[in-house]
Amino acid sequence: MTESAHKRERARRETRRRFEQWAHNPECHANVASAVHNVKMAAVARRENPNLRFVGQSVFALERGRAFEEELMVDGANKLLHALVDAGVLPRVDAAFEDHRTTTNGGTLDNLDTAVTAGHNFLRTLATTGQFTGAISSLTVRIPRGIMLPEATLIIDVLAVRSAGE
């Protein structure tokens, strides 16, 4: 795969970021152009105001986010599970935990395609058994082509599941 084809594929897969961006302000035409049509916000902003200088995301903010997530995942996500119980989302601290993060994000799954397979397998097992009470980090699913977005990949930061009767 060429480098430009690889970049296009990566941009197509950034669905979560684009969806959250669109959902944050769906009335803003610049936001829609950026999120739905996958046009970088800097390009949209320059079109709206050619004199605008755009800096981008703070590397410090990104690093703080990574450190925060890493802290939540220590010891089988003990801190995360306690917070979910305290918030009334999960019934007990000994709830199950599955880590679906890729190696680039501190997990054990090789890449995004492996994460999609793991996510789909988890959901199939859940649909079959109906038994799981716990949390899953970075559950990844592929969303088929639709009206709002092209085929896309969605990564859910944390999904909490409670079996019936829990």
Coordinates of C-alpha atoms in Angstrom, one line a residue:
M1 CA 0.0 0.0 0.0
T2 CA 1.4 3.4 -0.9
E3 CA 2.0 6.0 1.7
S4 CA -0.8 8.2 0.4
A5 CA -3.2 5.2 0.3
H6 CA -2.2 4.4 3.9
K7 CA -3.0 8.0 4.9
R8 CA -6.4 7.9 3.2
E9 CA -7.2 4.6 5.0
R10 CA -6.1 6.0 8.4
A11 CA -8.3 9.1 7.8
R12 CA -11.3 7.0 6.9
R13 CA -10.9 5.0 10.1
E14 CA -10.9 8.1 12.4
T15 CA -14.6 7.9 12.7
R16 CA -14.9 8.3 16.4
R17 CA -13.1 11.7 16.3
R18 CA -15.2 12.8 13.3
F19 CA -18.5 11.6 14.9
E20 CA -17.8 13.3 18.2
Q21 CA -16.8 16.5 16.4
W22 CA -20.0 16.4 14.4
A23 CA -22.2 15.5 17.4
H24 CA -20.7 18.4 19.4
N25 CA -22.1 21.0 17.0
P26 CA -24.1 19.6 14.1
E27 CA -25.5 23.1 13.2
C28 CA -22.1 24.5 12.3
H29 CA -21.5 24.2 8.6
A30 CA -17.7 24.3 9.0
N31 CA -17.9 21.6 11.6
V32 CA -20.1 19.4 9.3
A33 CA -17.7 20.0 6.3
S34 CA -14.8 18.9 8.5
A35 CA -16.4 16.0 10.3
V36 CA -18.7 14.4 7.7
H37 CA -16.6 15.1 4.6
N38 CA -13.3 14.4 6.4
V39 CA -11.8 17.8 5.6
K40 CA -9.2 18.9 8.1
M41 CA -10.6 21.7 10.3
A42 CA -7.5 23.8 9.5
A43 CA -8.4 23.7 5.8
V44 CA -12.1 24.6 6.6
A45 CA -10.9 27.4 8.9
R46 CA -8.5 28.8 6.2
R47 CA -11.3 28.8 3.7
E48 CA -13.6 30.7 6.0
N49 CA -10.8 33.1 7.0
P50 CA -7.6 33.0 4.8
N51 CA -5.7 35.1 7.4
L52 CA -6.2 32.6 10.2
R53 CA -3.2 30.8 11.7
F54 CA -4.0 27.3 13.0
V55 CA -1.8 25.6 15.6
G56 CA -3.4 22.2 16.1
Q57 CA -3.7 19.9 19.1
S58 CA -1.5 20.4 22.1
V59 CA 1.1 17.6 22.5
F60 CA 0.8 18.2 26.3
A61 CA -2.9 17.7 26.3
L62 CA -2.5 14.5 24.3
E63 CA 0.1 13.2 26.7
R64 CA -2.1 14.0 29.7
G65 CA -4.9 12.0 28.1
R66 CA -2.6 9.0 27.5
A67 CA -1.3 9.1 31.1
F68 CA -4.9 9.4 32.4
E69 CA -6.0 6.3 30.4
E70 CA -2.9 4.4 31.4
E71 CA -3.7 5.1 35.1
L72 CA -7.2 3.8 34.7
M73 CA -6.0 0.5 33.2
V74 CA -3.5 -0.4 35.9
D75 CA -4.1 -3.6 37.8
G76 CA -6.8 -4.9 35.5
A77 CA -8.6 -1.5 35.4
N78 CA -9.2 -1.6 39.2
K79 CA -9.6 2.2 39.4
L80 CA -12.0 2.2 36.4
L81 CA -14.1 -0.6 37.8
H82 CA -14.4 1.1 41.2
A83 CA -15.5 4.4 39.5
L84 CA -18.1 2.5 37.5
V85 CA -19.4 0.9 40.7
D86 CA -19.4 4.2 42.6
A87 CA -21.4 5.8 39.7
G88 CA -24.0 2.9 39.8
V89 CA -23.1 1.7 36.3
L90 CA -21.8 -1.7 37.5
P91 CA -23.1 -3.7 40.4
R92 CA -19.8 -4.9 41.9
V93 CA -16.1 -4.2 41.9
D94 CA -15.2 -7.8 40.9
A95 CA -17.0 -7.3 37.6
A96 CA -15.2 -8.6 34.5
F97 CA -12.8 -6.5 32.4
E98 CA -11.6 -6.9 28.9
D99 CA -8.9 -4.8 27.4
H100 CA -9.4 -4.3 23.6
R101 CA -6.7 -1.6 23.2
T102 CA -4.1 -1.9 20.5
T103 CA -0.4 -2.1 21.3
T104 CA 0.0 1.6 20.1
N105 CA -2.4 2.5 22.9
G106 CA -1.0 0.3 25.6
G107 CA -3.0 -2.8 24.9
T108 CA -2.2 -6.2 23.6
L109 CA -4.0 -6.3 20.2
D110 CA -1.7 -6.0 17.3
N111 CA -3.6 -3.5 15.1
L112 CA -7.0 -2.0 14.3
D113 CA -8.1 -5.0 12.2
T114 CA -7.4 -7.3 15.1
A115 CA -9.3 -5.0 17.4
V116 CA -12.3 -5.1 15.1
T117 CA -12.2 -8.9 15.0
A118 CA -12.0 -9.0 18.8
G119 CA -14.9 -6.5 19.2
H120 CA -17.1 -8.4 16.8
N121 CA -16.3 -11.7 18.5
F122 CA -17.1 -10.2 21.9
L123 CA -20.5 -9.0 20.7
R124 CA -21.3 -12.3 19.0
T125 CA -20.5 -14.2 22.3
L126 CA -22.5 -11.7 24.3
A127 CA -25.5 -12.1 21.9
T128 CA -25.2 -15.9 22.2
T129 CA -24.7 -16.3 25.9
G130 CA -26.2 -13.1 27.3
Q131 CA -23.8 -13.3 30.2
F132 CA -21.3 -10.6 30.9
T133 CA -21.2 -8.0 33.6
G134 CA -18.2 -5.7 33.4
A135 CA -16.4 -3.2 31.3
I136 CA -14.6 -3.4 28.0
S137 CA -12.0 -0.8 27.0
S138 CA -11.7 0.3 23.4
L139 CA -14.4 -1.9 22.0
T140 CA -13.9 -1.6 18.3
V141 CA -16.6 -2.2 15.6
R142 CA -16.8 -1.6 11.9
I143 CA -19.9 0.3 10.9
P144 CA -21.2 -0.3 7.4
R145 CA -21.6 2.4 4.9
G146 CA -24.6 4.6 5.8
I147 CA -26.2 7.9 5.3
M148 CA -24.1 10.1 7.5
L149 CA -20.7 8.6 7.1
P150 CA -18.9 6.1 4.7
E151 CA -17.9 2.7 6.1
A152 CA -16.2 3.5 9.3
T153 CA -14.5 2.2 12.4
L154 CA -15.8 3.2 15.9
I155 CA -13.8 2.7 19.0
I156 CA -15.8 3.0 22.2
D157 CA -13.5 4.2 25.1
V158 CA -15.3 2.2 27.7
L159 CA -18.4 0.0 27.3
A160 CA -20.1 -1.2 30.5
V161 CA -22.4 -4.2 30.1
R162 CA -24.8 -5.7 32.7
S163 CA -26.4 -9.1 32.2
A164 CA -30.1 -9.2 33.0
G165 CA -30.8 -9.5 36.7
E166 CA -27.5 -7.9 37.7

